[in-house]
DNA sequence: ATATGCATGTCGCAC
DNA sequence: GTGCGACGTGCATAT
């Protein structure tokens, strides 16, 4: 087999044949896919056992591991990047063992039978861009403060104030202090409480009137009422609208603005 | 190709050849793996673009989709179970399109080149058991209340009391009311606050002295001090110790106990 | 190293 | 369906 080929596949291999390819994949830091009948043991922060069944094992070049059942978005077992792997033929089958430190934890995947092994040399430097995140909402409001309200002047953002971080603060057209909590989806009770807990400490600090505004695309069931109780305000704002705002504005303006973070 | 074979693999197929196998995999609800050079667009709750690069695409029989880069534990793009997929040859390559309702969102993966396609018929009914979860800590304390303290008598658990759920409550050897918040890892500021917010409402309700105990394997940096301030107590307890306790006790006892949930 | 909060979080459970 | 909290959450960031 050519060492540097992009792809090596074995179908219905013996366990011994599979072990050779797997070993080689580890040594060459290739992406490994194994399909077969296996059971799994995990010991670490918690402990788990997975009885025999047919699954996919994926091990990437950065030392991350995934065991996927034939259903479900999430891996049933995994190991984050930075694990070290070994493969070995044992009495009950081919064992792939992965261990990492900090925290110390290990996964042992034992295959009784293997349907396919695939070793791939993948190269990927493509950019990934995500839009309509909460951070984009922050940026959009800072860039166009009227998204919050006419006359709003941002002063700072992501500011530590005890007992946590305020998303954005500034002052309104009447010079009142305004603190803003931003959520990219329906605001929950939690969000309202999170905002409320900043009001008193900040009022004490700046020694003037403080308005608190919850910004989110919508409000949860009981949150409307809670806002009234807590003396908070609400401004509807959709993350996608924010993404559009940023898209329209040229980057240069944004960059200069952000370099001035106070 | 045998229709019902467990495994079908194409290496270095043309896009047209790949499309046939992918189409068939969708129709037969098989697990699909595609390795190749692709770009990805996602639109839904947010919006993302992934520039061309070599990745794995996995689509499972339940309609979940994963796009994995050669590094990282997490998929760069995905779709939870319940999506509908189509495959089509377009001008810029082979397009796999997946869409789901509620929320309405879609992923479009376009392959310029495919190195491997694999269609698998996986069967998996193996049990998965996780130990040392927070729920096991609950169970262990209910089964052996002395894990919390000598003379503790649990009354109920997972009880709605406004403004949320109390993990466990009961009374101590002196008849004082005890509410318990359990954490499976180092308790944070949040955990302490979460516990504290129940004390007053419950005191008002039961109209007698209320103790509040935070149970966790350890405490965060400032939490110790906060506990004093808030008048809360702390009991060190490791989730793995709880798992051991449960392991030693026979299931029958546990079952009967839990059927009596009040 | 620890702490804090976002995530296309996902998932399960109760109302 | 909505709400709420756990998760072996992972992850980035700031201290």
Coordinates of C-alpha atoms (C1' of nucleotides) in Angstrom, one line a residue:
Chain A
X1 CA 0.0 0.0 0.0
X2 CA 1.2 3.4 -0.9
X3 CA 2.1 5.3 2.3
X4 CA 1.0 8.7 1.3
X5 CA -2.2 7.9 -0.5
X6 CA -5.1 10.0 0.5
X7 CA -7.2 7.0 1.1
X8 CA -6.9 3.4 2.3
X9 CA -9.9 1.2 2.8
X10 CA -10.4 -2.3 4.0
X11 CA -13.7 -4.0 3.7
X12 CA -14.6 -7.1 5.8
X13 CA -11.0 -7.3 7.1
X14 CA -9.8 -9.7 9.7
X15 CA -9.1 -8.1 13.0
X16 CA -5.4 -8.5 12.4
X17 CA -5.6 -6.8 9.1
X18 CA -7.6 -4.0 10.5
X19 CA -5.1 -3.6 13.4
X20 CA -2.3 -3.0 10.9
X21 CA -4.2 -0.2 9.1
X22 CA -5.4 1.4 12.4
X23 CA -1.9 1.4 13.8
X24 CA -0.6 3.0 10.6
X25 CA -3.3 5.6 10.8
X26 CA -2.3 6.5 14.3
X27 CA 1.4 6.7 13.4
X28 CA 0.7 8.9 10.4
X29 CA -1.9 11.1 12.1
X30 CA -4.6 10.3 9.6
X31 CA -8.3 10.4 10.0
X32 CA -9.6 6.9 10.9
X33 CA -13.0 5.5 10.5
X34 CA -14.0 2.0 11.7
X35 CA -17.4 0.4 11.3
X36 CA -18.1 -2.7 13.2
X37 CA -19.6 -4.5 16.2
X38 CA -18.1 -3.2 19.4
X39 CA -18.6 -2.5 23.1
X40 CA -17.3 0.5 24.9
X41 CA -16.1 1.3 28.4
X42 CA -15.4 4.8 29.6
X43 CA -13.8 5.8 32.9
X44 CA -13.0 9.4 33.8
X45 CA -15.2 12.3 35.0
X46 CA -17.9 9.7 35.1
X47 CA -18.1 6.1 34.0
X48 CA -20.0 4.3 31.3
X49 CA -20.6 1.0 29.6
X50 CA -22.0 0.4 26.1
X51 CA -23.1 -3.1 25.4
X52 CA -22.2 -4.7 22.0
X53 CA -23.8 -3.2 18.8
X54 CA -22.8 -1.9 15.4
X55 CA -21.3 1.6 15.4
X56 CA -18.9 3.9 13.8
X57 CA -15.6 4.8 15.5
X58 CA -13.9 8.0 14.3
X59 CA -10.5 9.1 15.4
X60 CA -9.0 12.3 14.1
X61 CA -5.5 13.5 13.6
X62 CA -5.7 15.8 16.7
X63 CA -6.5 12.9 19.0
X64 CA -10.2 13.3 19.3
X65 CA -12.4 10.2 19.3
X66 CA -16.1 9.7 18.5
X67 CA -18.2 6.6 18.8
X68 CA -21.5 7.0 16.9
X69 CA -24.5 4.8 17.2
X70 CA -26.6 4.5 14.0
X71 CA -29.0 7.1 15.5
X72 CA -28.6 10.4 17.2
X73 CA -26.8 13.6 16.6
X74 CA -24.5 13.1 19.6
X75 CA -21.7 10.6 20.0
X76 CA -22.5 8.0 22.6
X77 CA -18.8 8.0 23.7
X78 CA -16.1 10.3 22.9
X79 CA -12.8 11.8 23.8
X80 CA -11.8 15.4 23.2
X81 CA -8.7 16.3 21.3
X82 CA -5.4 15.5 22.8
X83 CA -5.8 11.8 23.5
X84 CA -3.3 9.1 22.9
X85 CA -4.4 5.9 21.2
X86 CA -3.3 2.3 21.1
X87 CA -4.6 -0.6 19.2
X88 CA -4.2 -4.2 20.3
X89 CA -5.6 -7.6 19.5
X90 CA -7.1 -9.1 22.7
X91 CA -9.0 -12.2 23.5
X92 CA -12.4 -10.6 23.0
X93 CA -11.4 -8.7 19.9
X94 CA -9.6 -5.7 18.5
X95 CA -9.2 -3.1 21.2
X96 CA -8.7 0.6 20.6
X97 CA -7.7 2.4 23.8
X98 CA -7.6 6.1 24.1
X99 CA -6.4 8.1 27.1
X100 CA -5.9 11.7 28.0
X101 CA -4.7 13.7 31.0
X102 CA -6.5 16.6 32.6
X103 CA -8.8 15.3 33.3
X104 CA -7.5 11.8 33.4
X105 CA -10.0 9.7 31.4
X106 CA -10.0 6.8 29.0
X107 CA -12.1 5.1 26.5
X108 CA -11.8 1.5 25.4
X109 CA -13.5 0.3 22.3
X110 CA -13.4 -3.4 21.6
X111 CA -14.5 -4.7 18.2
X112 CA -15.7 -8.3 17.9
X113 CA -16.0 -7.8 14.2
X114 CA -15.1 -5.1 11.7
X115 CA -17.0 -4.3 8.5
X116 CA -14.8 -1.5 7.2
X117 CA -11.7 0.4 8.1
X118 CA -10.8 3.6 6.4
X119 CA -7.8 5.7 6.8
X120 CA -7.8 9.2 5.2
X121 CA -5.4 12.0 4.8
X122 CA -7.6 15.0 4.9
X123 CA -6.5 18.5 4.4
X124 CA -8.8 21.4 5.4
X125 CA -8.0 25.0 5.8
X126 CA -11.4 26.5 4.7
X127 CA -12.7 29.4 6.7
X128 CA -15.8 28.9 8.8
X129 CA -18.0 31.9 9.3
X130 CA -21.0 32.0 11.6
X131 CA -23.5 34.7 11.6
X132 CA -26.4 35.8 13.8
X133 CA -24.6 34.9 17.0
X134 CA -25.0 36.8 20.2
X135 CA -21.7 38.5 19.6
X136 CA -23.0 39.8 16.3
X137 CA -26.0 41.3 18.1
X138 CA -23.5 43.1 20.4
X139 CA -21.6 44.4 17.5
X140 CA -24.7 45.5 15.6
X141 CA -26.0 47.5 18.6
X142 CA -22.6 49.1 19.1
X143 CA -22.4 50.0 15.4
X144 CA -26.0 51.2 15.2
X145 CA -27.1 52.1 18.7
X146 CA -30.6 53.1 17.4
X147 CA -31.3 49.4 17.1
X148 CA -31.7 49.6 20.8
X149 CA -33.4 53.0 20.9
X150 CA -33.1 56.5 19.5
X151 CA -30.3 58.5 21.2
X152 CA -28.6 55.5 22.9
X153 CA -24.9 56.1 23.4
X154 CA -22.8 52.9 24.1
X155 CA -19.9 53.4 26.5
X156 CA -18.5 49.9 26.9
X157 CA -19.3 46.2 26.6
X158 CA -18.5 42.9 28.1
X159 CA -17.6 44.7 31.2
X160 CA -16.9 43.0 34.5
X161 CA -18.9 44.7 37.2
X162 CA -19.5 42.1 39.8
X163 CA -21.2 39.9 40.2
X164 CA -20.5 39.2 36.5
X165 CA -20.3 40.7 33.0
X166 CA -22.7 43.3 31.6
X167 CA -23.2 42.8 27.9
X168 CA -23.4 46.5 27.0
X169 CA -23.8 49.7 28.9
X170 CA -24.2 53.3 27.9
X171 CA -26.5 56.2 28.4
X172 CA -29.8 57.2 26.9
X173 CA -30.7 60.5 25.3
X174 CA -31.6 61.9 28.7
X175 CA -28.3 61.0 30.2
X176 CA -29.7 58.1 32.2
X177 CA -27.4 55.1 32.6
X178 CA -28.5 52.0 30.6
X179 CA -27.4 48.5 31.0
X180 CA -28.2 45.9 28.3
X181 CA -28.5 42.2 28.4
X182 CA -28.5 40.5 25.0
X183 CA -30.0 37.1 24.1
X184 CA -30.0 35.6 20.7
X185 CA -33.1 33.5 21.4
X186 CA -36.2 33.7 23.5
X187 CA -35.3 35.3 26.8
X188 CA -35.9 33.1 29.8
X189 CA -36.5 33.8 33.5
X190 CA -32.8 33.3 33.9
X191 CA -32.0 36.1 31.5
X192 CA -34.2 38.5 33.4
X193 CA -32.7 37.6 36.7
X194 CA -29.2 37.8 35.3
X195 CA -29.9 41.4 34.2
X196 CA -31.7 42.3 37.4
X197 CA -28.8 41.3 39.6
X198 CA -26.6 44.0 38.0
X199 CA -29.0 46.9 38.6
X200 CA -28.4 47.5 42.3
X201 CA -24.6 47.1 42.3
X202 CA -24.3 49.5 39.3
X203 CA -26.8 52.0 40.7
X204 CA -24.6 52.1 43.9
X205 CA -21.5 52.6 41.8
X206 CA -22.6 55.3 39.3
X207 CA -24.9 57.0 41.8
X208 CA -27.6 57.9 39.3
X209 CA -30.7 56.4 37.7
X210 CA -30.2 53.1 36.0
X211 CA -32.3 51.6 33.3
X212 CA -32.0 47.9 32.4
X213 CA -33.0 46.6 29.0
X214 CA -33.3 43.0 28.0
X215 CA -32.7 42.6 24.3
X216 CA -34.0 39.4 22.6
X217 CA -36.0 38.2 19.6
X218 CA -38.9 37.3 22.0
X219 CA -39.8 36.7 25.6
X220 CA -40.6 33.4 27.4
X221 CA -44.1 32.9 28.9
X222 CA -43.8 34.4 32.3
X223 CA -40.9 36.7 31.6
X224 CA -43.1 39.7 30.5
X225 CA -44.6 39.8 34.0
X226 CA -41.3 39.3 35.7
X227 CA -39.8 42.3 33.8
X228 CA -42.5 44.5 35.2
X229 CA -41.9 43.2 38.7
X230 CA -38.2 43.7 38.5
X231 CA -38.5 47.1 36.8
X232 CA -36.8 46.0 33.6
X233 CA -37.4 47.0 30.0
X234 CA -37.6 44.9 26.9
X235 CA -36.5 45.6 23.3
X236 CA -37.3 43.1 20.6
X237 CA -34.4 42.4 18.3
X238 CA -33.7 39.6 15.9
X239 CA -30.1 38.2 15.6
X240 CA -30.6 37.9 11.8
X241 CA -31.5 41.6 11.6
X242 CA -28.2 42.3 13.4
X243 CA -26.3 40.0 11.0
X244 CA -27.8 42.0 8.1
X245 CA -26.8 45.3 9.7
X246 CA -23.2 44.1 10.0
X247 CA -23.2 42.8 6.4
X248 CA -24.2 46.2 5.1
X249 CA -21.6 48.1 7.0
X250 CA -18.1 47.9 5.7
X251 CA -15.5 46.2 7.8
X252 CA -13.1 49.1 8.1
X253 CA -15.5 51.2 10.0
X254 CA -16.1 48.2 12.3
X255 CA -12.5 47.5 12.9
X256 CA -11.6 51.0 13.9
X257 CA -14.5 51.1 16.2
X258 CA -13.5 48.0 18.0
X259 CA -9.9 48.9 18.3
X260 CA -11.2 51.7 20.5
X261 CA -12.7 49.3 23.1
X262 CA -12.6 51.1 26.4
Chain B
X1 CA -24.7 -4.6 -5.9
X2 CA -26.6 -6.6 -3.3
X3 CA -29.4 -4.5 -1.9
X4 CA -29.3 -5.8 1.6
X5 CA -25.7 -6.1 2.1
X6 CA -24.4 -4.6 5.4
X7 CA -21.8 -2.6 3.5
X8 CA -21.3 -0.9 0.2
X9 CA -18.2 1.2 -0.5
X10 CA -17.1 3.2 -3.4
X11 CA -13.5 4.6 -3.5
X12 CA -12.7 7.5 -5.8
X13 CA -16.1 7.4 -7.5
X14 CA -17.3 9.9 -10.0
X15 CA -19.9 12.2 -8.6
X16 CA -22.5 10.5 -10.6
X17 CA -21.6 7.1 -9.2
X18 CA -21.5 8.5 -5.7
X19 CA -25.0 10.1 -6.2
X20 CA -26.5 6.7 -7.0
X21 CA -25.2 5.1 -3.8
X22 CA -26.1 8.1 -1.7
X23 CA -29.6 8.2 -3.1
X24 CA -29.9 4.5 -2.3
X25 CA -28.6 5.0 1.2
X26 CA -31.3 7.6 1.9
X27 CA -34.1 5.4 0.4
X28 CA -33.0 2.4 2.6
X29 CA -32.3 4.5 5.7
X30 CA -28.8 3.3 5.9
X31 CA -25.9 5.1 7.6
X32 CA -24.0 7.1 5.1
X33 CA -20.4 8.3 5.2
X34 CA -18.9 10.5 2.5
X35 CA -15.3 11.7 2.5
X36 CA -14.4 14.4 0.1
X37 CA -13.8 18.0 -0.7
X38 CA -16.8 20.1 0.0
X39 CA -18.2 23.5 1.0
X40 CA -21.2 24.0 3.3
X41 CA -23.9 26.5 3.8
X42 CA -26.3 26.5 6.8
X43 CA -29.3 28.6 7.3
X44 CA -31.7 28.4 10.2
X45 CA -31.4 29.6 13.8
X46 CA -28.2 31.1 12.7
X47 CA -26.4 31.1 9.4
X48 CA -22.9 29.8 8.4
X49 CA -20.6 29.2 5.6
X50 CA -17.7 26.8 5.4
X51 CA -15.2 27.3 2.6
X52 CA -14.0 24.3 0.6
X53 CA -11.9 21.7 2.3
X54 CA -11.7 18.0 2.9
X55 CA -14.2 16.6 5.4
X56 CA -16.4 13.8 6.5
X57 CA -20.1 13.9 6.0
X58 CA -22.2 11.4 8.0
X59 CA -25.9 11.0 7.7
X60 CA -27.7 8.6 9.9
X61 CA -30.9 6.6 9.5
X62 CA -32.8 8.9 11.8
X63 CA -32.1 11.9 9.6
X64 CA -29.3 13.4 11.6
X65 CA -26.3 14.9 9.8
X66 CA -22.8 15.7 10.8
X67 CA -20.0 17.4 8.9
X68 CA -16.6 16.8 10.6
X69 CA -13.4 18.6 9.8
X70 CA -10.2 16.6 10.2
X71 CA -9.7 18.1 13.7
X72 CA -12.0 18.8 16.6
X73 CA -14.4 16.9 18.7
X74 CA -17.4 18.9 17.5
X75 CA -19.0 18.8 14.0
X76 CA -18.5 22.1 12.2
X77 CA -22.0 21.8 10.7
X78 CA -24.8 19.5 11.6
X79 CA -28.5 18.8 11.7
X80 CA -30.3 17.0 14.5
X81 CA -32.5 14.0 13.8
X82 CA -35.6 14.4 11.7
X83 CA -34.2 16.0 8.7
X84 CA -35.1 15.1 5.1
X85 CA -32.3 14.7 2.6
X86 CA -31.8 15.0 -1.1
X87 CA -28.9 14.5 -3.4
X88 CA -28.4 16.1 -6.7
X89 CA -25.7 16.8 -9.3
X90 CA -25.3 20.5 -9.7
X91 CA -22.9 22.7 -11.7
X92 CA -20.4 23.0 -8.9
X93 CA -20.6 19.4 -7.8
X94 CA -22.7 16.8 -5.9
X95 CA -25.0 18.6 -3.5
X96 CA -26.5 17.0 -0.4
X97 CA -29.3 19.1 0.9
X98 CA -30.9 18.4 4.3
X99 CA -33.9 20.3 5.7
X100 CA -35.9 20.1 8.9
X101 CA -39.0 21.9 10.3
X102 CA -39.3 23.2 13.8
X103 CA -37.1 25.0 13.7
X104 CA -37.0 25.5 9.9
X105 CA -33.3 25.1 9.0
X106 CA -31.3 23.6 6.2
X107 CA -27.7 22.5 5.4
X108 CA -26.3 22.3 2.0
X109 CA -23.1 20.3 1.5
X110 CA -21.6 20.5 -2.0
X111 CA -18.8 18.1 -3.0
X112 CA -16.4 19.1 -5.7
X113 CA -14.7 15.7 -5.3
X114 CA -15.4 12.5 -3.4
X115 CA -12.8 10.1 -2.1
X116 CA -15.0 7.6 -0.6
X117 CA -18.7 6.8 -0.1
X118 CA -19.8 4.2 2.3
X119 CA -23.3 3.0 2.9
X120 CA -23.8 0.8 6.0
X121 CA -26.7 -1.1 7.4
X122 CA -26.0 -0.9 11.2
X123 CA -28.0 -2.5 13.9
X124 CA -27.5 -1.5 17.5
X125 CA -29.6 -2.2 20.5
X126 CA -26.9 -2.4 23.1
X127 CA -27.7 -0.8 26.4
X128 CA -25.8 2.3 27.4
X129 CA -25.3 3.0 31.1
X130 CA -23.8 6.1 32.6
X131 CA -22.6 6.2 36.2
X132 CA -21.6 9.0 38.5
X133 CA -24.2 11.4 37.2
X134 CA -26.0 13.9 39.3
X135 CA -29.1 11.7 39.3
X136 CA -27.0 8.9 40.8
X137 CA -25.9 11.3 43.5
X138 CA -29.6 12.0 44.3
X139 CA -30.3 8.3 44.4
X140 CA -27.4 7.5 46.6
X141 CA -28.4 10.1 49.2
X142 CA -32.0 8.9 49.2
X143 CA -30.8 5.4 49.7
X144 CA -28.2 6.2 52.3
X145 CA -29.2 9.5 53.8
X146 CA -26.2 9.3 56.2
X147 CA -24.1 10.3 53.1
X148 CA -25.4 13.7 53.7
X149 CA -25.3 13.5 57.5
X150 CA -26.3 11.3 60.4
X151 CA -30.0 11.3 61.1
X152 CA -31.1 13.0 57.8
X153 CA -34.5 11.8 56.7
X154 CA -35.4 12.6 53.0
X155 CA -39.0 13.6 52.4
X156 CA -39.1 14.2 48.7
X157 CA -36.9 15.2 45.7
X158 CA -37.1 17.0 42.4
X159 CA -39.8 19.0 44.0
X160 CA -41.2 22.2 42.4
X161 CA -41.3 24.9 45.0
X162 CA -41.0 28.2 43.2
X163 CA -39.0 29.6 41.9
X164 CA -37.7 26.3 40.7
X165 CA -36.9 22.7 41.7
X166 CA -35.2 21.6 44.9
X167 CA -33.0 18.6 44.4
X168 CA -33.8 16.9 47.7
X169 CA -35.5 18.0 50.9
X170 CA -36.1 16.4 54.2
X171 CA -35.4 16.9 57.9
X172 CA -32.4 16.5 60.1
X173 CA -32.2 14.6 63.4
X174 CA -33.4 17.7 65.3
X175 CA -36.5 18.0 63.1
X176 CA -35.1 21.0 61.2
X177 CA -36.1 21.3 57.6
X178 CA -33.2 20.7 55.2
X179 CA -33.0 21.5 51.5
X180 CA -30.2 20.1 49.4
X181 CA -28.7 21.2 46.2
X182 CA -26.5 18.6 44.5
X183 CA -23.7 19.2 42.0
X184 CA -21.6 16.5 40.4
X185 CA -18.6 18.7 40.0
X186 CA -17.0 21.7 41.7
X187 CA -19.8 24.0 42.9
X188 CA -19.8 27.5 41.4
X189 CA -21.2 30.8 42.5
X190 CA -24.2 30.0 40.5
X191 CA -24.9 26.8 42.5
X192 CA -24.7 28.7 45.8
X193 CA -27.1 31.4 44.5
X194 CA -29.5 28.8 43.1
X195 CA -29.7 27.1 46.5
X196 CA -30.0 30.4 48.4
X197 CA -33.0 31.6 46.4
X198 CA -35.1 28.7 47.7
X199 CA -34.4 29.3 51.4
X200 CA -36.8 32.3 52.0
X201 CA -39.8 31.0 50.0
X202 CA -39.5 27.6 51.8
X203 CA -39.1 29.1 55.2
X204 CA -42.2 31.1 54.6
X205 CA -44.0 28.0 53.5
X206 CA -43.1 25.5 56.2
X207 CA -42.9 28.1 58.9
X208 CA -39.9 26.6 60.7
X209 CA -36.1 26.7 60.7
X210 CA -34.6 25.8 57.3
X211 CA -31.1 24.6 56.7
X212 CA -29.7 24.6 53.1
X213 CA -26.9 22.3 52.2
X214 CA -24.8 22.4 49.1
X215 CA -23.5 18.9 48.1
X216 CA -20.6 18.7 45.7
X217 CA -17.2 17.1 45.3
X218 CA -15.5 20.5 45.9
X219 CA -16.1 24.2 46.0
X220 CA -15.0 27.0 43.7
X221 CA -12.6 29.6 44.8
X222 CA -15.0 32.2 46.2
X223 CA -17.8 29.9 47.0
X224 CA -16.7 29.1 50.5
X225 CA -16.9 32.7 51.5
X226 CA -20.2 33.1 49.8
X227 CA -21.7 30.2 51.6
X228 CA -20.9 31.9 54.9
X229 CA -22.5 35.1 53.7
X230 CA -25.6 33.4 52.5
X231 CA -25.9 31.1 55.6
X232 CA -25.5 27.9 53.6
X233 CA -23.8 24.7 54.5
X234 CA -21.5 22.5 52.5
X235 CA -21.1 18.7 52.4
X236 CA -18.3 17.2 50.3
X237 CA -19.5 14.2 48.3
X238 CA -18.0 12.6 45.2
X239 CA -20.2 11.3 42.4
X240 CA -18.1 8.2 42.1
X241 CA -18.6 7.3 45.8
X242 CA -22.3 7.6 45.1
X243 CA -22.0 5.3 42.1
X244 CA -20.2 2.8 44.4
X245 CA -23.0 3.0 47.0
X246 CA -25.6 2.2 44.3
X247 CA -23.6 -0.6 42.9
X248 CA -23.4 -2.3 46.2
X249 CA -27.1 -2.0 47.0
X250 CA -29.3 -4.5 45.2
X251 CA -31.7 -3.1 42.6
X252 CA -34.9 -4.5 44.2
X253 CA -34.5 -2.3 47.2
X254 CA -33.9 0.7 45.1
X255 CA -36.9 0.0 42.8
X256 CA -39.3 -0.3 45.6
X257 CA -38.0 2.8 47.2
X258 CA -38.4 4.8 44.0
X259 CA -41.9 3.6 43.3
X260 CA -42.8 5.4 46.5
X261 CA -41.9 8.8 45.2
X262 CA -44.1 11.3 47.0
Chain C
dA1 C1' -5.1 27.0 36.3
dT2 C1' -9.7 29.0 37.4
dA3 C1' -13.9 31.5 36.4
dT4 C1' -17.5 33.0 33.5
dG5 C1' -20.8 32.7 29.8
dC6 C1' -22.2 31.3 24.8
dA7 C1' -23.8 27.5 21.8
dT8 C1' -27.4 26.5 15.3
dG9 C1' -25.8 23.8 22.0
dT10 C1' -28.7 18.7 22.5
dC11 C1' -31.6 16.0 25.3
dG12 C1' -35.0 14.5 28.5
dC13 C1' -38.8 15.4 31.5
dA14 C1' -42.7 17.7 33.6
dC15 C1' -46.5 20.7 33.1
Chain D
dG1 C1' -45.9 22.7 22.6
dT2 C1' -43.0 25.4 26.5
dG3 C1' -40.1 25.6 30.3
dC4 C1' -36.3 24.2 33.0
dG5 C1' -32.0 22.1 34.1
dA6 C1' -28.2 18.5 33.3
dC7 C1' -24.4 17.3 30.4
dG8 C1' -18.3 13.0 30.9
dT9 C1' -21.3 19.2 28.0
dG10 C1' -17.2 21.7 24.6
dC11 C1' -15.2 26.1 23.8
dA12 C1' -13.2 30.7 24.0
dT13 C1' -11.8 34.3 26.8
dA14 C1' -10.1 37.0 30.6
dT15 C1' -7.9 37.1 35.0

